[in-house]
Amino acid sequence: MIILVGGMLAATIPAITHAATPSFDVEAATRAYLDLLQGPARTKSDAYFEGGYWLPLWSTLVSSLIYLPLLFTGVSQRLRTYAERKTKRRWLVPAVYALPFVALTTLLNLPWMIYEGFVREKQYGLMNQTFASWTVDAAKAFGIGLIINALLFMLVFWVIRHFRRSWWLIGTGVAAVVVMLGALIAPVFIAPLFNKYTELPAGAVRDRIVAIAVANHIPAGHIYVSDASRQTKRISANVSGVGPTIHITLNDNLLERTAPEEVVAVMGHEMGHYVLNHIWTLILSFTLVFLAMFFVVSRLAPALIVRNPQWGVRDVADPAATPLLLLLAGLCGLVLTPVLNSITRHNEVEADVFGLDAAREPDGFAKVAMRLSEYRKISPGPVEEMLFFDHPSGENRVRRSMQWKKDHVTGATVVMPGPIAGK
C-alpha cells in the first residue's frame, strides 16, 4: 500500500527491529522515489552528469596543449636556466622553477578553469557565487597551490636525483606520506580559508548526530557547519581529518534544504567512512595506483627525453622535464579513471550500508539520493556506472534503502514522497 503523507515524507518511521516485512514491495517503493525525477529536470540532470564524462578527456587534452609547447619551444628549459641563476643550491632549483611554471600554466589553463569551474556550474544552476567571488576563491587556491607545488617539486626531484633507478618506487612512498599529511592539515589550515565554520546549534538534530557518533566511538566534541551555500547549491557532509584533526562537518545546504531525517541519514553515511577506516584503505589503494603510474612514467620519460634533444632537457632529474612528467602522469590518470572510480564507489557502498544501520532512516537516505540527482544521473546502465560513477547511482541507493527498510522495519509500508524541488 502506498501512503501519501501530506505531500511530504513522514517525519518518523516504525520501530526498528530485525524482523522483515515480506509483504513490502521494494521495487514499488523504489519506483515511488525514482518517479520524482521526470521531464525537464531529469533531462537536465542527465545532461550535466553525462557531460562530465568528457571532462577528464578535455582536461587532459588542454594540459597536452600547454605542456607540449613548453617543451618544444624551449620555455621549460629557459625556466630551468632561470632557476639555476637564482640559486646555487641544487636542491632548491626545482622550487624556484615551480614558481614561474605554476604561474604560467595556470594562466594558460585559465579559460578552461573558468568554463569548468564557473560557467558550466552556472549554466546548470548549481553555482551561487558571482564571478568576482569565484575569482577570489580561485586566487586563494592559486596562492596555496604555488606554495605546495614548490615544496612538492623540490621533494620529487630530490628523490629522482638520489634514486635514479628506483625513484618511482621511493616516489610512491613519498606520495602516500604527502596524501596523509594533506588529510591531517587540510581540515584545520586550508578549509577555513574558503569557508566559515561554526558549531552546529544545540537541538534535536545535533543530539541525534552526537548519539550516533558516541555509539560508534567517533569524537563528537565539535560538529561544524560550513557556509557552502555562498558558493554552491550542493549538499554535503564529511568526517574529515586524521587523529587530532578529525572534524564532523556538514554544510548549511544540508541543513536548509533537507528534513532532519535526511541530515541524520547523511551523517550516518559519513561516519561510516570513519568507522570503516576508509581514509586508510583509500590511501593504500591510491598508493598502488600511484605505483603503477610512476612506474610507467619512469620507463617512458627517459626514452622520450633521449629522442628529443631539441627540448633541452638533460635527463629525468632535470626540472625542465616537468611538463613531460606531468603529461605522462595525466595520461595514466585518464586511463586509470575507471579504476579510481571503482575504488571510491566500493567504499561509498560500504558507507551506505553502515549509515542505514547507524541512522536507521531509510526514507531519509532515499530522499537525499533523489536530491543528489540534481547533478548525478539517477539511473545509469551497469557498465556506465562502473566506468563513470565514483558514487553508487541514485537508483541503487534508493533500492538499497528500501531493501533495508523491508529487512529491518516491522510493518513497513511504501511511502509516496513529496517533490524534491523547492528546498
mmCIF file of C-alpha atoms in Angstrom, residues 7-386:
data_model
loop_
_atom_site.group_PDB
_atom_site.id
_atom_site.type_symbol
_atom_site.label_atom_id
_atom_site.label_comp_id
_atom_site.label_asym_id
_atom_site.label_seq_id
_atom_site.Cartn_x
_atom_site.Cartn_y
_atom_site.Cartn_z
ATOM 1 C CA GLY A 7 2.758 15.567 0.059
ATOM 2 C CA MET A 8 5.857 15.026 2.193
ATOM 3 C CA LEU A 9 7.730 12.197 3.808
ATOM 4 C CA ALA A 10 6.537 11.007 7.160
ATOM 5 C CA ALA A 11 8.588 12.504 9.963
ATOM 6 C CA THR A 12 9.197 9.166 11.629
ATOM 7 C CA ILE A 13 9.392 5.519 10.634
ATOM 8 C CA PRO A 14 8.129 2.456 12.510
ATOM 9 C CA ALA A 15 10.245 0.937 15.247
ATOM 10 C CA ILE A 16 13.408 -0.780 14.030
ATOM 11 C CA THR A 17 13.641 -4.489 14.540
ATOM 12 C CA HIS A 18 15.432 -7.370 12.874
ATOM 13 C CA ALA A 19 12.145 -8.780 11.595
ATOM 14 C CA ALA A 20 11.489 -8.457 7.868
ATOM 15 C CA THR A 21 8.223 -7.353 6.302
ATOM 16 C CA PRO A 22 7.725 -9.896 3.490
ATOM 17 C CA SER A 23 4.768 -8.008 2.004
ATOM 18 C CA PHE A 24 6.797 -4.815 1.500
ATOM 19 C CA ASP A 25 7.353 -4.253 -2.225
ATOM 20 C CA VAL A 26 10.925 -2.989 -2.656
ATOM 21 C CA GLU A 27 10.506 -2.243 -6.366
ATOM 22 C CA ALA A 28 7.281 -0.276 -5.848
ATOM 23 C CA ALA A 29 8.910 1.714 -3.046
ATOM 24 C CA THR A 30 11.958 2.385 -5.223
ATOM 25 C CA ARG A 31 9.817 3.449 -8.165
ATOM 26 C CA ALA A 32 7.879 5.875 -5.951
ATOM 27 C CA TYR A 33 11.125 7.762 -5.391
ATOM 28 C CA LEU A 34 12.509 7.486 -8.921
ATOM 29 C CA ASP A 35 9.272 8.887 -10.340
ATOM 30 C CA LEU A 36 10.029 12.160 -8.546
ATOM 31 C CA LEU A 37 12.569 12.949 -11.270
ATOM 32 C CA GLN A 38 10.763 13.369 -14.571
ATOM 33 C CA GLY A 39 10.685 15.538 -17.678
ATOM 34 C CA PRO A 40 12.995 18.575 -17.966
ATOM 35 C CA ALA A 41 14.516 18.027 -14.513
ATOM 36 C CA ARG A 42 15.684 14.536 -15.439
ATOM 37 C CA THR A 43 16.902 15.680 -18.854
ATOM 38 C CA LYS A 44 18.927 18.436 -17.207
ATOM 39 C CA SER A 45 20.386 16.079 -14.588
ATOM 40 C CA ASP A 46 21.392 13.514 -17.200
ATOM 41 C CA ALA A 47 22.890 16.172 -19.476
ATOM 42 C CA TYR A 48 25.012 17.652 -16.695
ATOM 43 C CA PHE A 49 26.368 14.324 -15.498
ATOM 44 C CA GLU A 50 26.890 12.824 -18.956
ATOM 45 C CA GLY A 51 28.729 15.978 -19.994
ATOM 46 C CA GLY A 52 31.052 15.293 -17.092
ATOM 47 C CA TYR A 53 32.087 12.008 -18.706
ATOM 48 C CA TRP A 54 34.103 14.043 -21.194
ATOM 49 C CA LEU A 55 35.684 16.496 -18.764
ATOM 50 C CA PRO A 56 38.711 14.306 -17.852
ATOM 51 C CA LEU A 57 39.438 13.807 -21.552
ATOM 52 C CA TRP A 58 39.136 17.505 -22.382
ATOM 53 C CA SER A 59 41.209 18.429 -19.303
ATOM 54 C CA THR A 60 43.968 16.064 -20.442
ATOM 55 C CA LEU A 61 43.805 17.492 -23.958
ATOM 56 C CA VAL A 62 44.051 21.058 -22.653
ATOM 57 C CA SER A 63 47.019 20.074 -20.481
ATOM 58 C CA SER A 64 48.693 18.485 -23.508
ATOM 59 C CA LEU A 65 48.228 21.684 -25.497
ATOM 60 C CA ILE A 66 50.003 23.533 -22.680
ATOM 61 C CA TYR A 67 52.784 21.112 -21.741
ATOM 62 C CA LEU A 68 53.939 20.086 -25.223
ATOM 63 C CA PRO A 69 54.592 23.659 -26.447
ATOM 64 C CA LEU A 70 56.528 24.364 -23.249
ATOM 65 C CA LEU A 71 58.838 21.501 -24.217
ATOM 66 C CA PHE A 72 59.107 22.082 -27.969
ATOM 67 C CA THR A 73 59.612 25.848 -27.714
ATOM 68 C CA GLY A 74 62.275 25.500 -25.040
ATOM 69 C CA VAL A 75 60.298 27.520 -22.480
ATOM 70 C CA SER A 76 60.698 24.812 -19.854
ATOM 71 C CA GLN A 77 64.450 24.737 -20.477
ATOM 72 C CA ARG A 78 64.645 28.523 -20.048
ATOM 73 C CA LEU A 79 62.675 28.357 -16.792
ATOM 74 C CA ARG A 80 65.187 25.795 -15.507
ATOM 75 C CA THR A 81 68.078 28.035 -16.520
ATOM 76 C CA TYR A 82 66.398 30.961 -14.778
ATOM 77 C CA ALA A 83 66.031 28.903 -11.597
ATOM 78 C CA GLU A 84 69.699 27.880 -11.691
ATOM 79 C CA ARG A 85 70.733 31.510 -11.968
ATOM 80 C CA LYS A 86 68.605 32.473 -8.992
ATOM 81 C CA THR A 87 70.056 29.887 -6.597
ATOM 82 C CA LYS A 88 73.285 27.923 -6.368
ATOM 83 C CA ARG A 89 71.659 25.331 -4.119
ATOM 84 C CA ARG A 90 70.833 22.422 -6.388
ATOM 85 C CA TRP A 91 68.111 21.083 -4.112
ATOM 86 C CA LEU A 92 66.318 24.436 -4.278
ATOM 87 C CA VAL A 93 66.315 24.789 -8.075
ATOM 88 C CA PRO A 94 63.080 22.782 -8.596
ATOM 89 C CA ALA A 95 61.233 25.000 -6.107
ATOM 90 C CA VAL A 96 62.374 28.165 -7.878
ATOM 91 C CA TYR A 97 61.438 26.583 -11.237
ATOM 92 C CA ALA A 98 57.992 25.745 -9.880
ATOM 93 C CA LEU A 99 57.030 29.365 -9.197
ATOM 94 C CA PRO A 100 57.020 30.678 -12.798
ATOM 95 C CA PHE A 101 55.980 27.276 -14.146
ATOM 96 C CA VAL A 102 52.837 27.093 -11.998
ATOM 97 C CA ALA A 103 52.012 30.737 -12.687
ATOM 98 C CA LEU A 104 52.404 30.310 -16.461
ATOM 99 C CA THR A 105 50.477 27.042 -16.750
ATOM 100 C CA THR A 106 47.696 28.384 -14.538
ATOM 101 C CA LEU A 107 47.377 31.434 -16.788
ATOM 102 C CA LEU A 108 47.281 29.290 -19.936
ATOM 103 C CA ASN A 109 44.744 26.950 -18.351
ATOM 104 C CA LEU A 110 42.571 29.785 -17.024
ATOM 105 C CA PRO A 111 39.927 29.768 -19.820
ATOM 106 C CA TRP A 112 39.292 26.059 -19.234
ATOM 107 C CA MET A 113 39.226 26.563 -15.446
ATOM 108 C CA ILE A 114 36.639 29.331 -15.826
ATOM 109 C CA TYR A 115 34.442 27.192 -18.058
ATOM 110 C CA GLU A 116 34.664 24.025 -15.957
ATOM 111 C CA GLY A 117 34.595 25.645 -12.532
ATOM 112 C CA PHE A 118 32.223 28.572 -13.078
ATOM 113 C CA VAL A 119 30.431 28.789 -16.442
ATOM 114 C CA ARG A 120 29.278 25.162 -16.537
ATOM 115 C CA GLU A 121 28.144 25.213 -12.909
ATOM 116 C CA LYS A 122 26.245 28.456 -13.519
ATOM 117 C CA GLN A 123 24.696 27.044 -16.688
ATOM 118 C CA TYR A 124 23.148 24.163 -14.745
ATOM 119 C CA GLY A 125 22.039 26.278 -11.789
ATOM 120 C CA LEU A 126 24.474 24.837 -9.253
ATOM 121 C CA MET A 127 26.635 27.921 -8.717
ATOM 122 C CA ASN A 128 25.654 30.543 -6.136
ATOM 123 C CA GLN A 129 28.768 32.714 -6.479
ATOM 124 C CA THR A 130 29.285 35.758 -8.619
ATOM 125 C CA PHE A 131 32.252 35.621 -10.951
ATOM 126 C CA ALA A 132 34.091 38.095 -8.716
ATOM 127 C CA SER A 133 33.592 35.899 -5.657
ATOM 128 C CA TRP A 134 34.617 32.793 -7.605
ATOM 129 C CA THR A 135 37.756 34.602 -8.747
ATOM 130 C CA VAL A 136 38.706 35.407 -5.154
ATOM 131 C CA ASP A 137 38.475 31.734 -4.206
ATOM 132 C CA ALA A 138 40.433 30.775 -7.336
ATOM 133 C CA ALA A 139 43.152 33.278 -6.388
ATOM 134 C CA LYS A 140 43.365 31.755 -2.901
ATOM 135 C CA ALA A 141 43.668 28.274 -4.413
ATOM 136 C CA PHE A 142 46.392 29.545 -6.744
ATOM 137 C CA GLY A 143 48.378 31.002 -3.846
ATOM 138 C CA ILE A 144 48.108 27.785 -1.846
ATOM 139 C CA GLY A 145 48.970 25.720 -4.911
ATOM 140 C CA LEU A 146 52.023 27.838 -5.617
ATOM 141 C CA ILE A 147 53.483 27.112 -2.182
ATOM 142 C CA ILE A 148 52.538 23.434 -2.146
ATOM 143 C CA ASN A 149 53.846 22.813 -5.659
ATOM 144 C CA ALA A 150 57.160 24.494 -4.885
ATOM 145 C CA LEU A 151 57.628 22.127 -1.939
ATOM 146 C CA LEU A 152 56.470 19.095 -3.952
ATOM 147 C CA PHE A 153 58.754 19.866 -6.890
ATOM 148 C CA MET A 154 61.686 20.181 -4.520
ATOM 149 C CA LEU A 155 60.842 16.855 -2.868
ATOM 150 C CA VAL A 156 60.081 14.914 -6.057
ATOM 151 C CA PHE A 157 63.227 15.952 -7.900
ATOM 152 C CA TRP A 158 65.344 15.270 -4.818
ATOM 153 C CA VAL A 159 64.008 11.701 -4.879
ATOM 154 C CA ILE A 160 64.606 11.336 -8.625
ATOM 155 C CA ARG A 161 68.144 12.734 -8.328
ATOM 156 C CA HIS A 162 69.154 10.445 -5.471
ATOM 157 C CA PHE A 163 67.377 7.253 -6.591
ATOM 158 C CA ARG A 164 67.874 7.180 -10.350
ATOM 159 C CA ARG A 165 66.768 3.561 -10.828
ATOM 160 C CA SER A 166 64.113 3.224 -8.132
ATOM 161 C CA TRP A 167 62.702 6.754 -7.879
ATOM 162 C CA TRP A 168 59.287 5.510 -8.999
ATOM 163 C CA LEU A 169 59.183 3.152 -6.006
ATOM 164 C CA ILE A 170 60.518 5.681 -3.462
ATOM 165 C CA GLY A 171 58.310 8.352 -5.021
ATOM 166 C CA THR A 172 55.216 6.243 -4.434
ATOM 167 C CA GLY A 173 56.004 6.107 -0.725
ATOM 168 C CA VAL A 174 56.586 9.854 -0.662
ATOM 169 C CA ALA A 175 53.251 10.436 -2.430
ATOM 170 C CA ALA A 176 51.454 8.339 0.194
ATOM 171 C CA VAL A 177 53.043 10.374 3.000
ATOM 172 C CA VAL A 178 52.086 13.628 1.282
ATOM 173 C CA VAL A 179 48.472 12.463 0.975
ATOM 174 C CA MET A 180 48.393 11.584 4.674
ATOM 175 C CA LEU A 181 49.832 14.966 5.615
ATOM 176 C CA GLY A 182 47.230 16.636 3.417
ATOM 177 C CA ALA A 183 44.440 14.770 5.185
ATOM 178 C CA LEU A 184 45.902 15.854 8.525
ATOM 179 C CA ILE A 185 46.424 19.513 7.658
ATOM 180 C CA ALA A 186 43.618 20.439 5.250
ATOM 181 C CA PRO A 187 40.648 20.496 7.694
ATOM 182 C CA VAL A 188 42.438 22.839 10.104
ATOM 183 C CA PHE A 189 44.550 25.108 7.919
ATOM 184 C CA ILE A 190 43.158 25.084 4.363
ATOM 185 C CA ALA A 191 39.394 24.564 4.508
ATOM 186 C CA PRO A 192 38.808 27.656 6.740
ATOM 187 C CA LEU A 193 40.422 29.827 4.055
ATOM 188 C CA PHE A 194 37.443 29.169 1.789
ATOM 189 C CA ASN A 195 34.533 28.798 4.186
ATOM 190 C CA LYS A 196 33.436 29.874 7.626
ATOM 191 C CA TYR A 197 32.928 27.062 10.138
ATOM 192 C CA THR A 198 30.580 27.414 13.105
ATOM 193 C CA GLU A 199 29.292 24.997 15.715
ATOM 194 C CA LEU A 200 26.045 23.206 14.907
ATOM 195 C CA PRO A 201 23.431 24.699 17.256
ATOM 196 C CA ALA A 202 22.019 22.577 20.065
ATOM 197 C CA GLY A 203 18.809 20.783 19.237
ATOM 198 C CA ALA A 204 17.271 17.509 18.176
ATOM 199 C CA VAL A 205 19.405 17.128 15.037
ATOM 200 C CA ARG A 206 22.657 17.677 16.918
ATOM 201 C CA ASP A 207 21.534 15.299 19.665
ATOM 202 C CA ARG A 208 20.894 12.528 17.147
ATOM 203 C CA ILE A 209 24.219 13.098 15.370
ATOM 204 C CA VAL A 210 26.078 13.027 18.691
ATOM 205 C CA ALA A 211 24.265 9.858 19.727
ATOM 206 C CA ILE A 212 25.311 8.095 16.527
ATOM 207 C CA ALA A 213 28.877 9.353 16.874
ATOM 208 C CA VAL A 214 29.178 8.268 20.510
ATOM 209 C CA ALA A 215 27.685 4.864 19.724
ATOM 210 C CA ASN A 216 30.380 4.358 17.099
ATOM 211 C CA HIS A 217 33.288 5.816 19.112
ATOM 212 C CA ILE A 218 33.667 8.908 16.940
ATOM 213 C CA PRO A 219 34.890 12.107 18.650
ATOM 214 C CA ALA A 220 31.862 14.420 18.723
ATOM 215 C CA GLY A 221 33.004 17.292 20.894
ATOM 216 C CA HIS A 222 32.682 19.598 17.904
ATOM 217 C CA ILE A 223 30.231 19.384 14.997
ATOM 218 C CA TYR A 224 30.779 22.108 12.436
ATOM 219 C CA VAL A 225 28.597 23.742 9.807
ATOM 220 C CA SER A 226 30.274 25.331 6.780
ATOM 221 C CA ASP A 227 28.734 28.189 4.814
ATOM 222 C CA ALA A 228 28.975 26.346 1.490
ATOM 223 C CA SER A 229 25.722 27.929 0.296
ATOM 224 C CA ARG A 230 27.635 31.082 -0.612
ATOM 225 C CA GLN A 231 29.343 29.002 -3.315
ATOM 226 C CA THR A 232 27.071 26.162 -4.398
ATOM 227 C CA LYS A 233 23.666 24.510 -4.138
ATOM 228 C CA ARG A 234 25.208 21.098 -3.483
ATOM 229 C CA ILE A 235 24.524 19.329 -0.201
ATOM 230 C CA SER A 236 27.386 17.547 1.529
ATOM 231 C CA ALA A 237 28.889 16.443 4.814
ATOM 232 C CA ASN A 238 32.024 14.651 5.902
ATOM 233 C CA VAL A 239 34.081 13.299 8.758
ATOM 234 C CA SER A 240 37.498 14.569 7.723
ATOM 235 C CA GLY A 241 40.978 14.707 9.137
ATOM 236 C CA VAL A 242 43.295 12.235 10.800
ATOM 237 C CA GLY A 243 43.937 11.759 14.509
ATOM 238 C CA PRO A 244 43.767 15.107 16.329
ATOM 239 C CA THR A 245 42.313 16.949 13.307
ATOM 240 C CA ILE A 246 39.178 14.810 12.940
ATOM 241 C CA HIS A 247 36.169 17.022 12.151
ATOM 242 C CA ILE A 248 32.472 16.223 11.800
ATOM 243 C CA THR A 249 31.225 18.764 9.272
ATOM 244 C CA LEU A 250 28.009 19.344 7.354
ATOM 245 C CA ASN A 251 27.335 22.229 5.027
ATOM 246 C CA ASP A 252 24.498 24.674 5.521
ATOM 247 C CA ASN A 253 22.771 23.467 2.345
ATOM 248 C CA LEU A 254 22.234 20.112 4.021
ATOM 249 C CA LEU A 255 20.584 21.809 6.994
ATOM 250 C CA GLU A 256 18.499 24.237 4.961
ATOM 251 C CA ARG A 257 17.425 22.063 2.026
ATOM 252 C CA THR A 258 16.647 18.764 3.750
ATOM 253 C CA ALA A 259 14.484 17.407 6.562
ATOM 254 C CA PRO A 260 16.033 16.304 9.888
ATOM 255 C CA GLU A 261 15.802 12.606 8.997
ATOM 256 C CA GLU A 262 17.764 13.294 5.812
ATOM 257 C CA VAL A 263 20.500 15.111 7.727
ATOM 258 C CA VAL A 264 20.818 12.214 10.154
ATOM 259 C CA ALA A 265 20.903 9.696 7.287
ATOM 260 C CA VAL A 266 23.713 11.585 5.562
ATOM 261 C CA MET A 267 25.732 11.880 8.763
ATOM 262 C CA GLY A 268 25.333 8.162 9.405
ATOM 263 C CA HIS A 269 26.840 7.526 5.979
ATOM 264 C CA GLU A 270 29.736 9.927 6.562
ATOM 265 C CA MET A 271 30.508 8.396 9.939
ATOM 266 C CA GLY A 272 30.685 5.055 8.172
ATOM 267 C CA HIS A 273 33.748 6.277 6.308
ATOM 268 C CA TYR A 274 35.434 6.981 9.640
ATOM 269 C CA VAL A 275 34.446 3.772 11.430
ATOM 270 C CA LEU A 276 35.357 1.622 8.421
ATOM 271 C CA ASN A 277 38.774 3.312 8.149
ATOM 272 C CA HIS A 278 38.149 4.338 4.578
ATOM 273 C CA ILE A 279 40.729 7.097 4.668
ATOM 274 C CA TRP A 280 43.403 4.461 5.215
ATOM 275 C CA THR A 281 42.041 1.993 2.683
ATOM 276 C CA LEU A 282 41.805 4.803 0.139
ATOM 277 C CA ILE A 283 45.378 5.895 0.824
ATOM 278 C CA LEU A 284 46.539 2.294 0.378
ATOM 279 C CA SER A 285 44.507 1.804 -2.799
ATOM 280 C CA PHE A 286 45.622 5.092 -4.303
ATOM 281 C CA THR A 287 49.225 4.289 -3.372
ATOM 282 C CA LEU A 288 49.003 1.181 -5.550
ATOM 283 C CA VAL A 289 47.617 3.332 -8.372
ATOM 284 C CA PHE A 290 50.488 5.802 -7.878
ATOM 285 C CA LEU A 291 52.903 2.868 -8.037
ATOM 286 C CA ALA A 292 51.607 1.815 -11.448
ATOM 287 C CA MET A 293 51.541 5.404 -12.689
ATOM 288 C CA PHE A 294 55.062 6.254 -11.528
ATOM 289 C CA PHE A 295 56.432 3.013 -12.966
ATOM 290 C CA VAL A 296 55.028 3.779 -16.419
ATOM 291 C CA VAL A 297 56.309 7.365 -16.294
ATOM 292 C CA SER A 298 59.779 6.207 -15.171
ATOM 293 C CA ARG A 299 60.014 3.953 -18.208
ATOM 294 C CA LEU A 300 58.623 6.299 -20.863
ATOM 295 C CA ALA A 301 60.093 9.657 -19.805
ATOM 296 C CA PRO A 302 63.832 8.840 -20.164
ATOM 297 C CA ALA A 303 63.306 7.332 -23.619
ATOM 298 C CA LEU A 304 61.335 10.359 -24.829
ATOM 299 C CA ILE A 305 63.964 12.752 -23.460
ATOM 300 C CA VAL A 306 66.758 10.937 -25.323
ATOM 301 C CA ARG A 307 64.776 11.015 -28.578
ATOM 302 C CA ASN A 308 64.014 14.743 -28.322
ATOM 303 C CA PRO A 309 67.279 16.614 -27.639
ATOM 304 C CA GLN A 310 65.678 19.792 -29.003
ATOM 305 C CA TRP A 311 63.739 20.075 -25.735
ATOM 306 C CA GLY A 312 66.960 20.927 -23.913
ATOM 307 C CA VAL A 313 66.068 18.533 -21.085
ATOM 308 C CA ARG A 314 69.183 16.901 -19.655
ATOM 309 C CA ASP A 315 67.547 13.880 -18.032
ATOM 310 C CA VAL A 316 64.540 12.873 -15.948
ATOM 311 C CA ALA A 317 66.062 14.565 -12.863
ATOM 312 C CA ASP A 318 66.103 17.922 -14.674
ATOM 313 C CA PRO A 319 63.229 20.220 -13.557
ATOM 314 C CA ALA A 320 62.830 21.111 -17.243
ATOM 315 C CA ALA A 321 61.328 17.619 -17.634
ATOM 316 C CA THR A 322 58.316 18.693 -15.545
ATOM 317 C CA PRO A 323 55.891 19.202 -18.487
ATOM 318 C CA LEU A 324 56.710 15.733 -19.808
ATOM 319 C CA LEU A 325 56.334 14.068 -16.403
ATOM 320 C CA LEU A 326 53.007 15.793 -15.777
ATOM 321 C CA LEU A 327 51.730 14.977 -19.266
ATOM 322 C CA LEU A 328 52.547 11.277 -18.899
ATOM 323 C CA ALA A 329 51.074 11.179 -15.383
ATOM 324 C CA GLY A 330 47.907 12.861 -16.669
ATOM 325 C CA LEU A 331 47.536 10.304 -19.472
ATOM 326 C CA CYS A 332 47.999 7.470 -16.972
ATOM 327 C CA GLY A 333 45.428 9.071 -14.689
ATOM 328 C CA LEU A 334 42.944 9.305 -17.561
ATOM 329 C CA VAL A 335 43.350 5.625 -18.399
ATOM 330 C CA LEU A 336 43.049 4.657 -14.730
ATOM 331 C CA THR A 337 39.945 6.799 -14.086
ATOM 332 C CA PRO A 338 37.558 3.796 -14.087
ATOM 333 C CA VAL A 339 39.817 2.046 -11.556
ATOM 334 C CA LEU A 340 39.871 5.089 -9.281
ATOM 335 C CA ASN A 341 36.091 5.449 -9.621
ATOM 336 C CA SER A 342 35.546 1.793 -8.717
ATOM 337 C CA ILE A 343 37.753 2.030 -5.631
ATOM 338 C CA THR A 344 35.874 5.063 -4.349
ATOM 339 C CA ARG A 345 32.463 3.668 -5.277
ATOM 340 C CA HIS A 346 33.141 0.455 -3.336
ATOM 341 C CA ASN A 347 33.859 2.483 -0.202
ATOM 342 C CA GLU A 348 30.742 4.564 -0.734
ATOM 343 C CA VAL A 349 28.605 1.429 -0.916
ATOM 344 C CA GLU A 350 30.088 0.216 2.370
ATOM 345 C CA ALA A 351 29.373 3.604 3.959
ATOM 346 C CA ASP A 352 25.791 3.469 2.644
ATOM 347 C CA VAL A 353 25.243 0.116 4.344
ATOM 348 C CA PHE A 354 26.809 1.350 7.577
ATOM 349 C CA GLY A 355 24.784 4.559 7.514
ATOM 350 C CA LEU A 356 21.492 2.731 7.124
ATOM 351 C CA ASP A 357 22.304 0.571 10.150
ATOM 352 C CA ALA A 358 23.566 3.518 12.209
ATOM 353 C CA ALA A 359 20.982 6.202 11.390
ATOM 354 C CA ARG A 360 18.027 3.882 10.702
ATOM 355 C CA GLU A 361 16.462 6.372 8.309
ATOM 356 C CA PRO A 362 15.919 4.516 5.029
ATOM 357 C CA ASP A 363 13.395 7.005 3.683
ATOM 358 C CA GLY A 364 15.623 9.894 4.736
ATOM 359 C CA PHE A 365 18.555 8.413 2.821
ATOM 360 C CA ALA A 366 16.395 7.671 -0.221
ATOM 361 C CA LYS A 367 15.177 11.260 -0.258
ATOM 362 C CA VAL A 368 18.755 12.551 -0.121
ATOM 363 C CA ALA A 369 19.709 10.248 -3.000
ATOM 364 C CA MET A 370 16.977 11.902 -5.038
ATOM 365 C CA ARG A 371 18.182 15.387 -4.104
ATOM 366 C CA LEU A 372 21.653 14.461 -5.324
ATOM 367 C CA SER A 373 20.090 13.718 -8.699
ATOM 368 C CA GLU A 374 20.272 17.465 -9.346
ATOM 369 C CA TYR A 375 23.797 16.766 -10.575
ATOM 370 C CA ARG A 376 24.112 12.965 -10.665
ATOM 371 C CA LYS A 377 22.434 10.797 -13.281
ATOM 372 C CA ILE A 378 19.820 8.801 -11.446
ATOM 373 C CA SER A 379 19.625 5.567 -13.468
ATOM 374 C CA PRO A 380 22.748 4.661 -15.459
ATOM 375 C CA GLY A 381 23.409 1.300 -17.088
ATOM 376 C CA PRO A 382 25.720 -1.140 -15.248
ATOM 377 C CA VAL A 383 28.736 -0.505 -17.494
ATOM 378 C CA GLU A 384 28.114 3.240 -17.410
ATOM 379 C CA GLU A 385 28.066 3.211 -13.612
ATOM 380 C CA MET A 386 31.227 1.121 -13.441
#
